[in-house]
PDB file of C-alpha atoms and ligand atoms in Angstrom:
ATOM      1  CA  MET A 149     -53.574 228.041 113.233  1.00  0.00           C
ATOM      2  CA  ILE A 150     -56.619 224.895 113.616  1.00  0.00           C
ATOM      3  CA  PHE A 151     -54.774 221.694 113.496  1.00  0.00           C
ATOM      4  CA  VAL A 152     -56.609 218.627 112.112  1.00  0.00           C
ATOM      5  CA  ILE A 153     -56.070 215.183 113.729  1.00  0.00           C
ATOM      6  CA  ALA A 154     -55.831 212.854 111.588  1.00  0.00           C
ATOM      7  CA  THR A 155     -57.846 209.689 112.877  1.00  0.00           C
ATOM      8  CA  ASN A 156     -60.923 207.773 112.547  1.00  0.00           C
ATOM      9  CA  ASN A 157     -60.835 206.232 116.598  1.00  0.00           C
ATOM     10  CA  LYS A 158     -62.810 208.187 118.271  1.00  0.00           C
ATOM     11  CA  GLY A 159     -60.671 207.652 121.595  1.00  0.00           C
ATOM     12  CA  LYS A 160     -57.481 209.713 120.082  1.00  0.00           C
ATOM     13  CA  LEU A 161     -59.767 211.995 119.304  1.00  0.00           C
ATOM     14  CA  ALA A 162     -61.057 212.515 122.926  1.00  0.00           C
ATOM     15  CA  GLU A 163     -57.334 212.608 124.241  1.00  0.00           C
ATOM     16  CA  PHE A 164     -55.680 215.127 120.943  1.00  0.00           C
ATOM     17  CA  GLU A 165     -58.338 217.877 121.967  1.00  0.00           C
ATOM     18  CA  ALA A 166     -58.138 217.336 126.134  1.00  0.00           C
ATOM     19  CA  ILE A 167     -54.887 217.926 125.797  1.00  0.00           C
ATOM     20  CA  MET A 168     -53.903 220.332 123.028  1.00  0.00           C
ATOM     21  CA  GLY A 169     -57.297 222.022 124.573  1.00  0.00           C
ATOM     22  CA  ARG A 170     -56.048 222.374 128.124  1.00  0.00           C
ATOM     23  CA  GLU A 171     -52.891 224.517 126.374  1.00  0.00           C
ATOM     24  CA  GLY A 172     -55.429 226.395 123.787  1.00  0.00           C
ATOM     25  CA  TYR A 173     -54.437 225.346 120.520  1.00  0.00           C
ATOM     26  CA  ARG A 174     -57.778 224.303 118.571  1.00  0.00           C
ATOM     27  CA  VAL A 175     -58.110 221.029 117.157  1.00  0.00           C
ATOM     28  CA  CYS A 176     -60.933 219.461 114.980  1.00  0.00           C
ATOM     29  CA  SER A 177     -61.928 215.703 113.250  1.00  0.00           C
ATOM     30  CA  MET A 178     -61.532 215.603 109.178  1.00  0.00           C
ATOM     31  CA  ALA A 179     -64.936 215.595 109.171  1.00  0.00           C
ATOM     32  CA  GLU A 180     -64.798 219.319 110.750  1.00  0.00           C
ATOM     33  CA  ALA A 181     -62.085 219.770 108.501  1.00  0.00           C
ATOM     34  CA  GLY A 182     -63.951 218.651 105.084  1.00  0.00           C
ATOM     35  CA  ILE A 183     -61.460 216.384 104.314  1.00  0.00           C
ATOM     36  CA  GLU A 184     -62.639 212.705 103.085  1.00  0.00           C
ATOM     37  CA  ASN A 185     -62.083 209.650 105.340  1.00  0.00           C
ATOM     38  CA  SER A 186     -58.601 208.849 104.638  1.00  0.00           C
ATOM     39  CA  ALA A 187     -57.308 205.627 105.532  1.00  0.00           C
ATOM     40  CA  PRO A 188     -53.861 204.666 104.116  1.00  0.00           C
ATOM     41  CA  GLU A 189     -51.966 201.765 103.867  1.00  0.00           C
ATOM     42  CA  GLU A 190     -49.462 202.183 106.566  1.00  0.00           C
ATOM     43  CA  ASN A 191     -47.142 200.466 104.765  1.00  0.00           C
ATOM     44  CA  GLY A 192     -43.488 202.665 106.818  1.00  0.00           C
ATOM     45  CA  SER A 193     -41.416 200.375 108.776  1.00  0.00           C
ATOM     46  CA  SER A 194     -41.331 202.430 111.601  1.00  0.00           C
ATOM     47  CA  TYR A 195     -43.627 204.352 114.155  1.00  0.00           C
ATOM     48  CA  ALA A 196     -42.750 207.360 112.819  1.00  0.00           C
ATOM     49  CA  GLU A 197     -43.163 206.598 109.390  1.00  0.00           C
ATOM     50  CA  ASN A 198     -46.577 205.249 109.866  1.00  0.00           C
ATOM     51  CA  ALA A 199     -47.322 208.627 111.043  1.00  0.00           C
ATOM     52  CA  LEU A 200     -45.742 210.133 108.281  1.00  0.00           C
ATOM     53  CA  ILE A 201     -48.228 208.191 105.954  1.00  0.00           C
ATOM     54  CA  LYS A 202     -51.138 209.322 107.181  1.00  0.00           C
ATOM     55  CA  ALA A 203     -50.205 213.039 108.236  1.00  0.00           C
ATOM     56  CA  LYS A 204     -49.015 213.646 104.255  1.00  0.00           C
ATOM     57  CA  ALA A 205     -53.433 211.019 103.135  1.00  0.00           C
ATOM     58  CA  CYS A 206     -54.570 213.719 105.228  1.00  0.00           C
ATOM     59  CA  ASN A 207     -53.661 217.099 102.837  1.00  0.00           C
ATOM     60  CA  PRO A 208     -55.732 219.790 104.525  1.00  0.00           C
ATOM     61  CA  SER A 209     -56.200 222.891 102.330  1.00  0.00           C
ATOM     62  CA  GLY A 210     -54.402 226.093 103.137  1.00  0.00           C
ATOM     63  CA  GLU A 211     -54.566 227.453 107.235  1.00  0.00           C
ATOM     64  CA  TYR A 212     -55.242 223.823 108.510  1.00  0.00           C
ATOM     65  CA  ALA A 213     -51.583 221.520 110.364  1.00  0.00           C
ATOM     66  CA  VAL A 214     -52.656 217.920 110.419  1.00  0.00           C
ATOM     67  CA  ILE A 215     -51.304 215.656 112.777  1.00  0.00           C
ATOM     68  CA  ALA A 216     -50.970 212.023 112.830  1.00  0.00           C
ATOM     69  CA  ASP A 217     -49.980 209.783 115.247  1.00  0.00           C
ATOM     70  CA  ASP A 218     -49.176 205.937 115.009  1.00  0.00           C
ATOM     71  CA  SER A 219     -49.197 203.526 118.146  1.00  0.00           C
ATOM     72  CA  GLY A 220     -48.857 200.394 119.206  1.00  0.00           C
ATOM     73  CA  LEU A 221     -48.387 197.744 122.197  1.00  0.00           C
ATOM     74  CA  GLU A 222     -44.427 195.739 122.223  1.00  0.00           C
ATOM     75  CA  VAL A 223     -44.800 192.545 124.914  1.00  0.00           C
ATOM     76  CA  ASP A 224     -41.640 191.991 126.018  1.00  0.00           C
ATOM     77  CA  VAL A 225     -42.920 187.620 126.118  1.00  0.00           C
ATOM     78  CA  LEU A 226     -44.469 188.117 122.536  1.00  0.00           C
ATOM     79  CA  LYS A 227     -41.115 189.432 120.959  1.00  0.00           C
ATOM     80  CA  GLY A 228     -42.268 193.122 121.181  1.00  0.00           C
ATOM     81  CA  ALA A 229     -45.135 192.449 120.024  1.00  0.00           C
ATOM     82  CA  PRO A 230     -48.593 193.126 118.297  1.00  0.00           C
ATOM     83  CA  GLY A 231     -46.577 196.260 118.402  1.00  0.00           C
ATOM     84  CA  MET A 232     -46.892 198.661 114.853  1.00  0.00           C
ATOM     85  CA  TYR A 233     -49.186 195.308 114.339  1.00  0.00           C
ATOM     86  CA  SER A 234     -51.552 196.055 117.011  1.00  0.00           C
ATOM     87  CA  ALA A 235     -54.514 197.420 115.455  1.00  0.00           C
ATOM     88  CA  ARG A 236     -54.388 193.972 113.527  1.00  0.00           C
ATOM     89  CA  TYR A 237     -53.412 191.618 115.759  1.00  0.00           C
ATOM     90  CA  GLY A 238     -55.324 188.890 114.875  1.00  0.00           C
ATOM     91  CA  GLY A 239     -56.154 189.452 111.237  1.00  0.00           C
ATOM     92  CA  ALA A 240     -58.659 191.883 110.093  1.00  0.00           C
ATOM     93  CA  GLY A 241     -61.666 189.463 111.575  1.00  0.00           C
ATOM     94  CA  LEU A 242     -61.625 190.334 114.827  1.00  0.00           C
ATOM     95  CA  ASP A 243     -62.264 193.563 117.478  1.00  0.00           C
ATOM     96  CA  ASP A 244     -60.975 195.468 120.149  1.00  0.00           C
ATOM     97  CA  GLY A 245     -62.333 192.373 122.537  1.00  0.00           C
ATOM     98  CA  GLY A 246     -60.347 190.025 120.259  1.00  0.00           C
ATOM     99  CA  ARG A 247     -57.703 190.967 119.941  1.00  0.00           C
ATOM    100  CA  ARG A 248     -57.281 191.538 124.135  1.00  0.00           C
ATOM    101  CA  ARG A 249     -58.190 187.783 124.535  1.00  0.00           C
ATOM    102  CA  LYS A 250     -55.898 186.577 121.233  1.00  0.00           C
ATOM    103  CA  LEU A 251     -53.409 188.334 123.442  1.00  0.00           C
ATOM    104  CA  LEU A 252     -54.193 187.043 126.571  1.00  0.00           C
ATOM    105  CA  ALA A 253     -53.583 183.525 125.239  1.00  0.00           C
ATOM    106  CA  GLU A 254     -50.593 183.715 123.573  1.00  0.00           C
ATOM    107  CA  ILE A 255     -48.909 185.418 126.655  1.00  0.00           C
ATOM    108  CA  GLY A 256     -50.976 182.266 128.813  1.00  0.00           C
ATOM    109  CA  ASP A 257     -49.792 182.213 132.839  1.00  0.00           C
ATOM    110  CA  THR A 258     -46.681 183.996 132.164  1.00  0.00           C
ATOM    111  CA  PRO A 259     -45.553 184.848 135.174  1.00  0.00           C
ATOM    112  CA  MET A 260     -46.800 189.060 136.532  1.00  0.00           C
ATOM    113  CA  GLU A 261     -42.561 189.401 136.766  1.00  0.00           C
ATOM    114  CA  GLU A 262     -41.964 188.418 132.839  1.00  0.00           C
ATOM    115  CA  ARG A 263     -45.965 190.369 131.690  1.00  0.00           C
ATOM    116  CA  THR A 264     -43.623 193.549 130.900  1.00  0.00           C
ATOM    117  CA  ALA A 265     -44.676 195.890 128.106  1.00  0.00           C
ATOM    118  CA  ARG A 266     -44.901 199.364 126.933  1.00  0.00           C
ATOM    119  CA  PHE A 267     -47.195 201.341 124.660  1.00  0.00           C
ATOM    120  CA  VAL A 268     -45.746 203.291 121.910  1.00  0.00           C
ATOM    121  CA  CYS A 269     -46.970 206.621 119.963  1.00  0.00           C
ATOM    122  CA  ALA A 270     -45.017 208.317 117.492  1.00  0.00           C
ATOM    123  CA  ILE A 271     -46.663 211.515 116.049  1.00  0.00           C
ATOM    124  CA  CYS A 272     -45.704 213.484 112.929  1.00  0.00           C
ATOM    125  CA  CYS A 273     -47.191 217.043 112.801  1.00  0.00           C
ATOM    126  CA  ILE A 274     -47.111 218.906 109.259  1.00  0.00           C
ATOM    127  CA  LEU A 275     -48.199 223.350 109.780  1.00  0.00           C
ATOM    128  CA  PRO A 276     -49.000 224.910 106.667  1.00  0.00           C
ATOM    129  CA  GLY A 277     -46.545 225.473 104.144  1.00  0.00           C
ATOM    130  CA  GLY A 278     -44.726 221.586 105.033  1.00  0.00           C
ATOM    131  CA  LYS A 279     -42.745 222.054 107.575  1.00  0.00           C
ATOM    132  CA  THR A 280     -42.688 218.683 109.507  1.00  0.00           C
ATOM    133  CA  ILE A 281     -42.575 217.888 113.440  1.00  0.00           C
ATOM    134  CA  GLN A 282     -41.707 214.805 114.747  1.00  0.00           C
ATOM    135  CA  VAL A 283     -41.593 213.563 118.215  1.00  0.00           C
ATOM    136  CA  GLU A 284     -42.280 209.890 120.279  1.00  0.00           C
ATOM    137  CA  GLY A 285     -43.046 208.946 123.798  1.00  0.00           C
ATOM    138  CA  ARG A 286     -43.540 205.332 125.293  1.00  0.00           C
ATOM    139  CA  CYS A 287     -45.447 204.232 128.772  1.00  0.00           C
ATOM    140  CA  GLU A 288     -44.118 201.109 130.814  1.00  0.00           C
ATOM    141  CA  GLY A 289     -46.708 198.539 131.881  1.00  0.00           C
ATOM    142  CA  HIS A 290     -47.363 194.516 132.406  1.00  0.00           C
ATOM    143  CA  ILE A 291     -50.175 192.364 131.011  1.00  0.00           C
ATOM    144  CA  ALA A 292     -53.321 192.098 133.489  1.00  0.00           C
ATOM    145  CA  PHE A 293     -53.658 188.772 133.915  1.00  0.00           C
ATOM    146  CA  GLU A 294     -57.498 189.526 132.790  1.00  0.00           C
ATOM    147  CA  GLU A 295     -59.267 192.368 131.679  1.00  0.00           C
ATOM    148  CA  LYS A 296     -59.789 194.864 134.286  1.00  0.00           C
ATOM    149  CA  GLY A 297     -61.850 198.401 133.938  1.00  0.00           C
ATOM    150  CA  GLU A 298     -64.580 199.595 131.230  1.00  0.00           C
ATOM    151  CA  ASN A 299     -62.385 202.807 130.249  1.00  0.00           C
ATOM    152  CA  GLY A 300     -60.228 203.953 127.117  1.00  0.00           C
ATOM    153  CA  PHE A 301     -60.131 201.670 123.922  1.00  0.00           C
ATOM    154  CA  GLY A 302     -58.479 199.032 122.819  1.00  0.00           C
ATOM    155  CA  TYR A 303     -55.881 197.110 124.956  1.00  0.00           C
ATOM    156  CA  ASP A 304     -56.623 199.686 127.776  1.00  0.00           C
ATOM    157  CA  PRO A 305     -58.250 197.133 130.503  1.00  0.00           C
ATOM    158  CA  LEU A 306     -54.908 194.805 130.163  1.00  0.00           C
ATOM    159  CA  PHE A 307     -52.288 197.542 129.932  1.00  0.00           C
ATOM    160  CA  ILE A 308     -51.289 198.089 133.704  1.00  0.00           C
ATOM    161  CA  LEU A 309     -49.430 201.393 134.230  1.00  0.00           C
ATOM    162  CA  GLN A 310     -45.874 201.276 136.692  1.00  0.00           C
ATOM    163  CA  GLU A 311     -46.727 204.712 137.786  1.00  0.00           C
ATOM    164  CA  THR A 312     -50.672 203.656 139.218  1.00  0.00           C
ATOM    165  CA  GLY A 313     -50.629 200.490 139.333  1.00  0.00           C
ATOM    166  CA  LEU A 314     -53.741 201.211 137.665  1.00  0.00           C
ATOM    167  CA  THR A 315     -55.134 199.462 133.879  1.00  0.00           C
ATOM    168  CA  PHE A 316     -55.702 201.744 131.583  1.00  0.00           C
ATOM    169  CA  GLY A 317     -58.652 201.278 131.599  1.00  0.00           C
ATOM    170  CA  GLU A 318     -59.865 201.871 135.048  1.00  0.00           C
ATOM    171  CA  MET A 319     -58.104 204.717 134.905  1.00  0.00           C
ATOM    172  CA  SER A 320     -60.050 207.792 133.652  1.00  0.00           C
ATOM    173  CA  GLU A 321     -59.588 209.800 131.052  1.00  0.00           C
ATOM    174  CA  PRO A 322     -57.981 212.504 132.515  1.00  0.00           C
ATOM    175  CA  GLU A 323     -55.595 210.273 135.254  1.00  0.00           C
ATOM    176  CA  LYS A 324     -54.824 208.636 130.911  1.00  0.00           C
ATOM    177  CA  ALA A 325     -54.014 211.806 129.870  1.00  0.00           C
ATOM    178  CA  VAL A 326     -50.963 212.652 132.606  1.00  0.00           C
ATOM    179  CA  TYR A 327     -49.379 209.266 131.921  1.00  0.00           C
ATOM    180  CA  SER A 328     -50.071 207.664 128.194  1.00  0.00           C
ATOM    181  CA  HIS A 329     -47.786 207.426 125.843  1.00  0.00           C
ATOM    182  CA  ARG A 330     -49.848 209.265 123.402  1.00  0.00           C
ATOM    183  CA  ALA A 331     -49.802 212.525 126.277  1.00  0.00           C
ATOM    184  CA  ARG A 332     -46.671 211.775 126.570  1.00  0.00           C
ATOM    185  CA  ALA A 333     -45.973 212.233 122.101  1.00  0.00           C
ATOM    186  CA  ILE A 334     -48.687 215.560 122.693  1.00  0.00           C
ATOM    187  CA  GLN A 335     -46.969 216.800 125.175  1.00  0.00           C
ATOM    188  CA  ALA A 336     -43.697 217.269 123.083  1.00  0.00           C
ATOM    189  CA  LEU A 337     -45.266 218.661 120.178  1.00  0.00           C
ATOM    190  CA  ILE A 338     -46.174 221.068 122.281  1.00  0.00           C
ATOM    191  CA  ALA A 339     -42.900 221.752 123.824  1.00  0.00           C
ATOM    192  CA  ARG A 340     -41.514 222.129 120.352  1.00  0.00           C
ATOM    193  CA  LEU A 341     -44.666 224.431 118.641  1.00  0.00           C
ATOM    194  CA  LYS A 342     -43.975 226.714 122.001  1.00  0.00           C
ATOM    195  CA  GLU A 343     -40.026 226.445 120.694  1.00  0.00           C
ATOM    196  CA  GLU A 344     -42.193 228.078 116.917  1.00  0.00           C
ATOM    197  CA  ASN A 345     -43.862 230.005 118.385  1.00  0.00           C
ATOM    198  CA  ILE A 346     -46.928 228.688 117.182  1.00  0.00           C
ATOM    199  CA  LYS A 347     -49.957 229.354 118.859  1.00  0.00           C
TER     200      LYS A 347
HETATM  201  P1  LIG B 686     -52.966 202.452 115.091  1.00  0.00           P
HETATM  202  O1  LIG B 686     -51.864 203.672 115.507  1.00  0.00           O
HETATM  203  O2  LIG B 686     -54.777 203.750 114.687  1.00  0.00           O
HETATM  204  O3  LIG B 686     -52.504 202.462 113.602  1.00  0.00           O
HETATM  205  O4  LIG B 686     -53.214 201.794 115.818  1.00  0.00           O
HETATM  206  C1  LIG B 686     -52.822 201.273 117.095  1.00  0.00           C
HETATM  207  C2  LIG B 686     -53.681 200.324 117.840  1.00  0.00           C
HETATM  208  O5  LIG B 686     -52.641 199.648 119.264  1.00  0.00           O
HETATM  209  C3  LIG B 686     -54.567 200.948 118.152  1.00  0.00           C
HETATM  210  O6  LIG B 686     -55.929 200.130 117.817  1.00  0.00           O
HETATM  211  C4  LIG B 686     -54.968 199.781 119.285  1.00  0.00           C
HETATM  212  O7  LIG B 686     -55.324 198.624 119.282  1.00  0.00           O
HETATM  213  C5  LIG B 686     -53.614 200.512 120.239  1.00  0.00           C
HETATM  214  N1  LIG B 686     -53.373 201.216 120.698  1.00  0.00           N
HETATM  215  C6  LIG B 686     -53.308 202.699 121.019  1.00  0.00           C
HETATM  216  N2  LIG B 686     -52.900 203.681 121.716  1.00  0.00           N
HETATM  217  C7  LIG B 686     -53.551 202.427 122.701  1.00  0.00           C
HETATM  218  C8  LIG B 686     -54.126 202.861 123.934  1.00  0.00           C
HETATM  219  O8  LIG B 686     -54.030 204.155 124.519  1.00  0.00           O
HETATM  220  N3  LIG B 686     -54.615 202.521 123.876  1.00  0.00           N
HETATM  221  C9  LIG B 686     -54.911 201.046 124.386  1.00  0.00           C
HETATM  222  N4  LIG B 686     -54.981 200.856 123.320  1.00  0.00           N
HETATM  223  C10 LIG B 686     -53.768 201.259 122.416  1.00  0.00           C
END
């Protein structure tokens, strides 16, 4: 079975390729599966609903399975924002750097012990024939006072992972692939695929 990863985000695609590839699963991009760039409106009311919307919109032919994810960063002092709106935080005019600067400005000088946050990732996998598997992963940490590290994408340079004390931006891709919300969701998906004997 080949799993099409329904994302336009190269960082996410690389994480799926690394983790699923290591377990012997074959993954490819939408372009490699000959699927037109799909960017449906993410108007669900949860990460899981949005992941399902993205997976359905990808709609690959026959032999492919599809995997989509929806994720976000929840900052406690901002009452869970940006959360499901992480990709659009601050409006369409901002890039990743602009969104990070906005987040830092909103949190201001809140002390470290109150800068608690978590990344959440919901994954939806639709198998040929329509069987749907949904799983979730999360990781806890704090928001740094300033950006640290050059790796990753999105909010990575701001998120200090509880387990390592480093930002995802300071961690290598294999290190992030041990602890991240997406890694944990992918591991949960792999466990379900193994239960179902799907290779
Ligand atoms: P979506 O899941 O594509 O709707 O977007 C979620 C947004 O959350 C991304 O555009 C990033 O801004 C942020 N995000 C999700 N996962 C990560 C991550 O692993 N590192 C950094 N930012 C992330």
